[in-house]
XYZ file of C-alpha atoms in Angstrom:
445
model
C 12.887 -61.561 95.440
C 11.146 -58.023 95.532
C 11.590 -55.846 92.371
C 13.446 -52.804 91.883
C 12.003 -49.707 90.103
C 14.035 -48.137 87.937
C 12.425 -44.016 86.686
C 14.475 -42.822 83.652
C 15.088 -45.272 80.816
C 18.339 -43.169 79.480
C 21.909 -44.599 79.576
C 21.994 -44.948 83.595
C 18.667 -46.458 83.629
C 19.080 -48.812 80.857
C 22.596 -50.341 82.627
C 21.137 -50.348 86.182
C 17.942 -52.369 84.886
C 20.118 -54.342 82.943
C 22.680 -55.451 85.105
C 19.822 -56.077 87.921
C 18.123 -58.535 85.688
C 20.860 -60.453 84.663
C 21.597 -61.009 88.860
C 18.230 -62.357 88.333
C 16.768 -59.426 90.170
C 12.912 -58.425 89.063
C 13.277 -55.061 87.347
C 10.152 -52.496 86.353
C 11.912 -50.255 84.454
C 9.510 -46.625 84.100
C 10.203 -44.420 81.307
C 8.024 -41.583 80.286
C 8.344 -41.446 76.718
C 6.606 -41.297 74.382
C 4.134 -39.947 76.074
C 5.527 -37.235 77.745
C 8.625 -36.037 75.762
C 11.217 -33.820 75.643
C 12.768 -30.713 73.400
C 15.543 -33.140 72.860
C 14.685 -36.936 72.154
C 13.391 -37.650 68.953
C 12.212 -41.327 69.169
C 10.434 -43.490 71.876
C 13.623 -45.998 72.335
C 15.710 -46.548 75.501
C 18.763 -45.201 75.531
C 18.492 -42.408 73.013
C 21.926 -39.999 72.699
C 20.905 -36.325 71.842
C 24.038 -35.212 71.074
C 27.206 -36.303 69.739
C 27.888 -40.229 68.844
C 30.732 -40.517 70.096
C 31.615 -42.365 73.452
C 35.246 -40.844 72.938
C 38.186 -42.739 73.000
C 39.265 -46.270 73.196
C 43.175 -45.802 73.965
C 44.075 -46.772 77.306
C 46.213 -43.318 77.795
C 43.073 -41.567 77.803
C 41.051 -41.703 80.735
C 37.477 -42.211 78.826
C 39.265 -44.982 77.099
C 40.509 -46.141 80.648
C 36.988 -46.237 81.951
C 35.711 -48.234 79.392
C 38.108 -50.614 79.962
C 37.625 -50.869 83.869
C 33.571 -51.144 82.520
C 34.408 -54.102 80.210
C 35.956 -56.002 83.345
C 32.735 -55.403 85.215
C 30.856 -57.009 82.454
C 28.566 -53.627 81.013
C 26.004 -54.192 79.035
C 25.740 -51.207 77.256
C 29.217 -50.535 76.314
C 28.723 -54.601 74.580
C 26.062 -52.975 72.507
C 27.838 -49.798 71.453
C 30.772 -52.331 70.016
C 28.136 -53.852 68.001
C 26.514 -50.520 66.994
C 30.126 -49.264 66.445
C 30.810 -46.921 63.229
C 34.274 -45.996 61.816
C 35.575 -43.390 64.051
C 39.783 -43.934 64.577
C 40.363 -44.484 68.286
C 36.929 -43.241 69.017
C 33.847 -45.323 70.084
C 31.385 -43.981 67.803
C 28.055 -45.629 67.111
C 24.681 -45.773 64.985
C 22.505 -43.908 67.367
C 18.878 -45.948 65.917
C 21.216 -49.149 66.138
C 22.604 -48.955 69.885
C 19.201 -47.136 71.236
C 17.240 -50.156 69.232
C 19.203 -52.600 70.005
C 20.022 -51.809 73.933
C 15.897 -51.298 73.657
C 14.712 -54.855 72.306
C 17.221 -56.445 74.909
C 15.929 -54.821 77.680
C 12.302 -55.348 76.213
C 12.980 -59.047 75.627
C 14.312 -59.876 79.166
C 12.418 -61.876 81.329
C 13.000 -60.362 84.382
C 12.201 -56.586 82.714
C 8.961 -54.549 82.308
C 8.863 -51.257 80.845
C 6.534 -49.241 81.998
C 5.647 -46.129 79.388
C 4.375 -43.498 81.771
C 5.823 -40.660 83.548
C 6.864 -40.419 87.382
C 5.379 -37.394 89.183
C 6.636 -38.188 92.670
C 8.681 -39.875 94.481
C 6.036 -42.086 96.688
C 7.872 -45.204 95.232
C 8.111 -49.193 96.011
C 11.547 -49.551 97.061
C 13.842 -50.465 96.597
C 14.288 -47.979 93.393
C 16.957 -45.925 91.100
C 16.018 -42.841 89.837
C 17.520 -42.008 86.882
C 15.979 -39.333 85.231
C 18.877 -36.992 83.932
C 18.911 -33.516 82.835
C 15.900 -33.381 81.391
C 13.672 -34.453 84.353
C 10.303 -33.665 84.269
C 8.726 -30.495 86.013
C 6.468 -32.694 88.444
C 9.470 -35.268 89.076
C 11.884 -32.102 89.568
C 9.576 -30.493 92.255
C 9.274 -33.544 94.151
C 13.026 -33.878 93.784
C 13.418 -30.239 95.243
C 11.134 -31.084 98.428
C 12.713 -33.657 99.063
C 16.582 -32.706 99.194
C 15.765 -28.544 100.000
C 16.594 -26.039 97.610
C 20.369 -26.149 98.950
C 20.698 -29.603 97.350
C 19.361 -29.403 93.670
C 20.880 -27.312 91.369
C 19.401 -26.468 87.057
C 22.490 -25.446 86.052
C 26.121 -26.496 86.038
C 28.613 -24.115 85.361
C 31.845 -25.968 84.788
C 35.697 -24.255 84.017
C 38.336 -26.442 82.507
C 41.047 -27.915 84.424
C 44.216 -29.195 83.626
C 47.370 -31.373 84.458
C 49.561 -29.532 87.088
C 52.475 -31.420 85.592
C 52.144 -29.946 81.897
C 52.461 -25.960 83.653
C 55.127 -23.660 83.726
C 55.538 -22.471 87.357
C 58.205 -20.637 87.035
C 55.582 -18.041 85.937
C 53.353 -17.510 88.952
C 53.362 -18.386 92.054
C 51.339 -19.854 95.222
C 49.626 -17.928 97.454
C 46.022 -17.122 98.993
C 44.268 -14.118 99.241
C 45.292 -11.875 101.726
C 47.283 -14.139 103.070
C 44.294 -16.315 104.662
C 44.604 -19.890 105.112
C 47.326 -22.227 103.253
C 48.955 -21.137 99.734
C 46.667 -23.538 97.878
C 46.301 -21.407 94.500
C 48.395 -20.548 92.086
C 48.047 -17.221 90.501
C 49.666 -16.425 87.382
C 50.190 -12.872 87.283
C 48.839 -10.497 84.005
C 50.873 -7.075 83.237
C 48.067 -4.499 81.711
C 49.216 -5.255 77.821
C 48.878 -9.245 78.657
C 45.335 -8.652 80.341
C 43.590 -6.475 77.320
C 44.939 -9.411 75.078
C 43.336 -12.111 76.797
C 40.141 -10.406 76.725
C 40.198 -9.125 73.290
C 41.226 -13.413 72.580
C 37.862 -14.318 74.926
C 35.591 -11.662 72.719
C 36.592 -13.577 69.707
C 36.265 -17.136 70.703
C 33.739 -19.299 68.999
C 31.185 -20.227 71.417
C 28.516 -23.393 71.650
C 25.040 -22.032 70.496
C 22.891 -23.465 73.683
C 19.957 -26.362 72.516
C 16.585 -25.459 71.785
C 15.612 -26.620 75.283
C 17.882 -24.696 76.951
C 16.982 -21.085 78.414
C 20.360 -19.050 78.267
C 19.780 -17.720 81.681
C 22.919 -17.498 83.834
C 23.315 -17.004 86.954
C 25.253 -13.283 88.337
C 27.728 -15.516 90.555
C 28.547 -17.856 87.383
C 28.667 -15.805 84.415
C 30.427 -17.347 81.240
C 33.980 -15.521 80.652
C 33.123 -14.866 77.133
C 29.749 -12.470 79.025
C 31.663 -11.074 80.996
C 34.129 -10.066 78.606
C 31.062 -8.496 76.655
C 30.182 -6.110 79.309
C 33.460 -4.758 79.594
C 37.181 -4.873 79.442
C 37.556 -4.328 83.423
C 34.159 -6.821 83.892
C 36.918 -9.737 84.717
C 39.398 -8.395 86.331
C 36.903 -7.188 89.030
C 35.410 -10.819 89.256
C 37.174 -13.860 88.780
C 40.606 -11.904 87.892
C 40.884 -9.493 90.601
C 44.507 -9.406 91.711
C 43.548 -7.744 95.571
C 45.059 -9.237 98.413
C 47.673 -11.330 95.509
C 50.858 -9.222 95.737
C 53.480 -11.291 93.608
C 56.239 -12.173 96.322
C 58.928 -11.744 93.363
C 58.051 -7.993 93.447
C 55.964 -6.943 96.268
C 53.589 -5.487 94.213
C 49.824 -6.656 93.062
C 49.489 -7.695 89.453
C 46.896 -5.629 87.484
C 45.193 -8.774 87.119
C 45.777 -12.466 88.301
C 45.083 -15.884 86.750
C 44.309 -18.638 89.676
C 44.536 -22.025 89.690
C 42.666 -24.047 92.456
C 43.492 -27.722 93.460
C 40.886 -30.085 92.389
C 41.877 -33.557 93.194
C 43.737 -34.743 96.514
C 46.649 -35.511 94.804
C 47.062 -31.856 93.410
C 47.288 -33.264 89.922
C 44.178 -31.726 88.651
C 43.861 -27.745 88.758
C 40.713 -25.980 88.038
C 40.668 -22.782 86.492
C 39.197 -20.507 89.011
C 35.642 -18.988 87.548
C 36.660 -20.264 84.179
C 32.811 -21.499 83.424
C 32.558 -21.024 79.181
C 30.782 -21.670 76.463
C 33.466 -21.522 74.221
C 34.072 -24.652 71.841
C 36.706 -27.059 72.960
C 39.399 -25.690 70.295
C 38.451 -22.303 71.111
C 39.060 -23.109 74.597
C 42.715 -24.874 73.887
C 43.802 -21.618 72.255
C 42.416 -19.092 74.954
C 44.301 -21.565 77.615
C 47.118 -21.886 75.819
C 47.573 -17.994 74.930
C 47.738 -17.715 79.302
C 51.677 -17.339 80.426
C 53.031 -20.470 81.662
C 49.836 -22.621 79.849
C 51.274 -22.678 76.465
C 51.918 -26.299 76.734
C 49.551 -27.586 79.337
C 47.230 -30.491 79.055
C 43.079 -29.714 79.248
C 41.998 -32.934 81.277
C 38.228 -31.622 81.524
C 36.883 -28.304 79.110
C 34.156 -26.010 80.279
C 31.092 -25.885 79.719
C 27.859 -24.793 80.896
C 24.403 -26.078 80.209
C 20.864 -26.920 81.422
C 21.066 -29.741 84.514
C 20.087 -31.246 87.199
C 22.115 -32.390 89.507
C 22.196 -33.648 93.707
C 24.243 -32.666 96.231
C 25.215 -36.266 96.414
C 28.354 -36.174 99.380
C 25.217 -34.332 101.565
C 22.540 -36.474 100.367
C 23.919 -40.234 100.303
C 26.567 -43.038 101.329
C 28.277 -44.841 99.239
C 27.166 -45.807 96.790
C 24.422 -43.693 95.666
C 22.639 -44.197 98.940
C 19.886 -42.011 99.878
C 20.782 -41.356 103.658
C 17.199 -40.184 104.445
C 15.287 -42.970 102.540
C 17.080 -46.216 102.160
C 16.020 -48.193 99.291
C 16.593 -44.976 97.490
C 19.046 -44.395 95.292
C 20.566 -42.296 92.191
C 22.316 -42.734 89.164
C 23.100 -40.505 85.942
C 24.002 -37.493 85.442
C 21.717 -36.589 88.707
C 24.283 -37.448 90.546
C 27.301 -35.431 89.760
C 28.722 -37.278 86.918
C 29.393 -35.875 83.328
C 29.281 -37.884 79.729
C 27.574 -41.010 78.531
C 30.284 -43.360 79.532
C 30.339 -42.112 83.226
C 26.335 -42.424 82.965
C 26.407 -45.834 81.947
C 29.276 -46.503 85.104
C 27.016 -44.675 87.678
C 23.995 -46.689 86.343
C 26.237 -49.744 86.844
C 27.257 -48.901 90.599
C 23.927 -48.322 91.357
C 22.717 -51.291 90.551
C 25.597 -53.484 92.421
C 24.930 -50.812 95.094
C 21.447 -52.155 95.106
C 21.920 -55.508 95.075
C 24.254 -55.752 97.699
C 22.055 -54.298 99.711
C 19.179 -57.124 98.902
C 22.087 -59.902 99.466
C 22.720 -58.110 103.027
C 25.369 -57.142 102.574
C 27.685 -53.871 102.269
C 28.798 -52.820 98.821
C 32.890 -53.586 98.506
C 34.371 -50.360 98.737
C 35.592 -49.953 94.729
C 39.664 -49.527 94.717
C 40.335 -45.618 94.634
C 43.159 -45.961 91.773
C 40.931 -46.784 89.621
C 38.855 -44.478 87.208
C 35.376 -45.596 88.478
C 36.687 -45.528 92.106
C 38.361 -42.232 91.873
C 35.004 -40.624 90.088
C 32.732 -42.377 93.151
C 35.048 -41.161 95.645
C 34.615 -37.501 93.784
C 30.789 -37.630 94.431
C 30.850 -38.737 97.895
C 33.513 -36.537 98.919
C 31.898 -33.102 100.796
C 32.721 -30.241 99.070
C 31.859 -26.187 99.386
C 30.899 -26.340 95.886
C 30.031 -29.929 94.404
C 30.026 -29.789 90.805
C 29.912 -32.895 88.344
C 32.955 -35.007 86.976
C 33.889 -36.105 83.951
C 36.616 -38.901 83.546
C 40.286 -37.712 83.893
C 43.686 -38.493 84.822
C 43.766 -36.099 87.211
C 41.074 -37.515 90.158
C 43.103 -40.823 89.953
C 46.126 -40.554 92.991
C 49.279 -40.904 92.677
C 51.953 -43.283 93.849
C 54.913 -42.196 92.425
C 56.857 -39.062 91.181
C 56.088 -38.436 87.525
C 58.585 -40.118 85.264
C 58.691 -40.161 81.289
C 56.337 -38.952 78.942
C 52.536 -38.245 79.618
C 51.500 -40.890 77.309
C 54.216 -43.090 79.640
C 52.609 -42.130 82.669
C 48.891 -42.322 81.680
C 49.815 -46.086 80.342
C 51.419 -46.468 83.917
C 48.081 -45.121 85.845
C 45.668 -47.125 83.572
C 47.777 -50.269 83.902
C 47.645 -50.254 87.712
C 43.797 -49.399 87.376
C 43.480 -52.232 85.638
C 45.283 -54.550 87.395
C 42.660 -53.523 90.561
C 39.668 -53.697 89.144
C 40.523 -57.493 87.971
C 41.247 -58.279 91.469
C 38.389 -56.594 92.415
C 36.207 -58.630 90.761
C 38.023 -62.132 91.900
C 37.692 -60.597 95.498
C 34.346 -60.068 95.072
C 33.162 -62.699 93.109
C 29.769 -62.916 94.732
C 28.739 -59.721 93.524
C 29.573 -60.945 89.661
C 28.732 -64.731 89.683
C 25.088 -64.151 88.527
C 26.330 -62.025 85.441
C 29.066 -64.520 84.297
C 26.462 -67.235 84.657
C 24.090 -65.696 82.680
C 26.634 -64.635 79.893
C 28.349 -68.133 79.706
């Protein structure tokens, strides 16, 4: 059986290599450090988190906690080490960080069909089939070849991300929908800002406790994607001349434009999921709640994914490949990590995952089973593969999941509902699909 290269030993890396090997797949698995590090790792393991411990939550309400559980039924390997490495944490998967990157290092290490390779990956003139899964810190070299090959329209350094929340948990008796000037279908909804309620939001911005960026991160924005909190620094009007201009949005209740307008774009087909409309921040996640929740109508709504902008590199993925992962222009080639449009080490270790079933289904000849879309993992693939005018990663949420039915009882209810069904598909996905899963329960028995 050829082998499969694998550039980037991180969390995507580590899976895909991992859950090739265990198919009984040869895997050369290429990861630069130690010899060419970065402003962020601090050891030499596979693996390595730079940032928080904590793989969030474990409750089945939440959708990182749903994810996890749609993982376990697909047999991950990682997530199996981070129970091990576990530390107290409530609800919260929280680990050792030198006992999950050791241990998820002397597996991989130890497995016969693995070698690491410890040097770094320049180009991409590559024996394929291979994953490349070099995250956001991928090295200059690597990151020019990367650029060549997709075209500047294709790889983007930074993401600029605004929160979104549950359409359910808002008040819309306070705006209305409507698009600018009347042009195309009333898909936003604009919550309108009297004078007194606009100077109050931005004197609430000013004040907001913001993330302080890493050490290896250049605070350079771009003009088109400023932070809120800068543009509230260069001026009290700054805003509503940018992402809070009210022209073209007269409020139907009164004929009139607002002196400045809130909007509220659709993000998921369902309509569950609004985005905040220019929203990107560096504000810290309670900062952000209470900025949110200050905005009429918002008082009481639900934050399914905060803002945030940082350092990145990410594809153009719906341009760039098929399902799953698939470059269209070189096939053998594929992606995984947060290169491809996915956000957090849980949905890192998924897309690692994919990629390597991708992969393998492809050496089988066959096509990859398309993954159920009510499912977490399904519902984030179909988000990367889905053309948009402005791609920008995904974290795990309720809202990308669709709907069925009318929503009924609590959130907590409904959330329970969702990740019920979810996993109730991904079980019979598996049995379906057994072929593509027999290896890995053979191994494990």
């Amino acid at each position: 059986m050829k082998s499969v290269h694998v550039i980037g030993g991180g969390l995507a890396g580590s899976e895909a290599a991992w859950q090739l090997a265990v198919r009984g797949v040869p895997v050369r698995l290429v990861e630069m450090r130690p010899h060419t590090t970065t402003g962020a790792h601090r050891s030499e393991h596979l693996a390595e988190i730079v940032c928080t411990n904590s793989f969030k939550s474990t409750r089945l309400d939440n959708a990182s906690g749903l994810l996890k559980a749609e993982l376990g039924i697909l047999q991950c390997r990682l997530l199996e080490v981070a129970d091990y490495a576990r530390v107290p944490a409530g609800h919260a998967l929280a680990v050792d960080r030198d006992l999950f990157a050791r241990s998820v290092t002397e597996a991989i290490e130890g497995h016969e069909n693995i070698t690491v390779q410890r040097k770094r990956q320049d180009d991409l003139d590559l024996p394929l089939p291979a994953i490349v899964a070099t995250g956001p810190l991928t090295a200059k070299k690597l990151s020019g070849a990367l650029r060549e090959h997709c075209s500047s329209d294709h790889l983007y350094f930074y993401d600029a991300i605004a929160p979104s929340v549950d359409a359910e948990s808002i008040d819309e008796g306070v705006g209305y929908w409507a698009s600018r000037y009347g042009k195309g279908e009333a898909d936003y909804f604009n919550i309108p800002l009297t004078r007194e309620e606009y100077v109050a939001f931005v004197a609430r911005v000013r004040e907001a406790e913001v993330v302080k960026p890493h050490t290896f991160e250049d605070q350079k924005y771009f003009e088109s994607c400023l932070p809120i909190e800068v543009m509230a620094e260069r001026g009290e009007d700054t805003m509503r001349f940018g992402p809070l201009k009210p022209k073209g949005l007269p409020d139907p209740r009164s004929g009139r434009e607002p002196y400045a307008v809130i909007q509220l774009r659709q993000e998921s087909r369902s309509g569950t999921l609004l985005g905040l409309v220019g929203f990107q921040t560096r504000m810290t996640y309670p900062a952000q709640r209470e900025v949110l929740r200050s905005i009429p109508g918002l008082d009481r709504t639900s934050i399914l994914r905060y803002g945030s902008i940082h350092r990145n590199i990410f594809l153009d993925i719906p341009t760039l490949c098929e399902p799953y992962q698939h470059d269209r222009a070189v096939p053998g080639l594929y992606y995984a990590g947060q290169i491809c449009g996915v956000e957090g080490y849980v949905e890192c270790i998924m897309s690692g995952l994919v990629a390597a079933l991708s992969v393998y289904s492809r050496m089988m000849g066959r096509d990859m089973p398309v993954l159920p879309g009510r499912t977490m993992i399904g519902s984030l693939m179909n988000h990367i593969h889905t053309p948009s005018r402005n791609f920008q990663p995904m974290n795990a949420n309720m809202g990308i999941i669709p709907r069925v039915e009318r929503a009924r009882g609590s959130r907590q209810e409904r959330y329970l509902r969702i990740a019920g069904h979810a996993r109730d598909a991904m079980a019979a996905y598996r049995s379906e699909h057994s072929w593509l899963f027999e290896a890995t329960a053979a191994r494990s028995a």
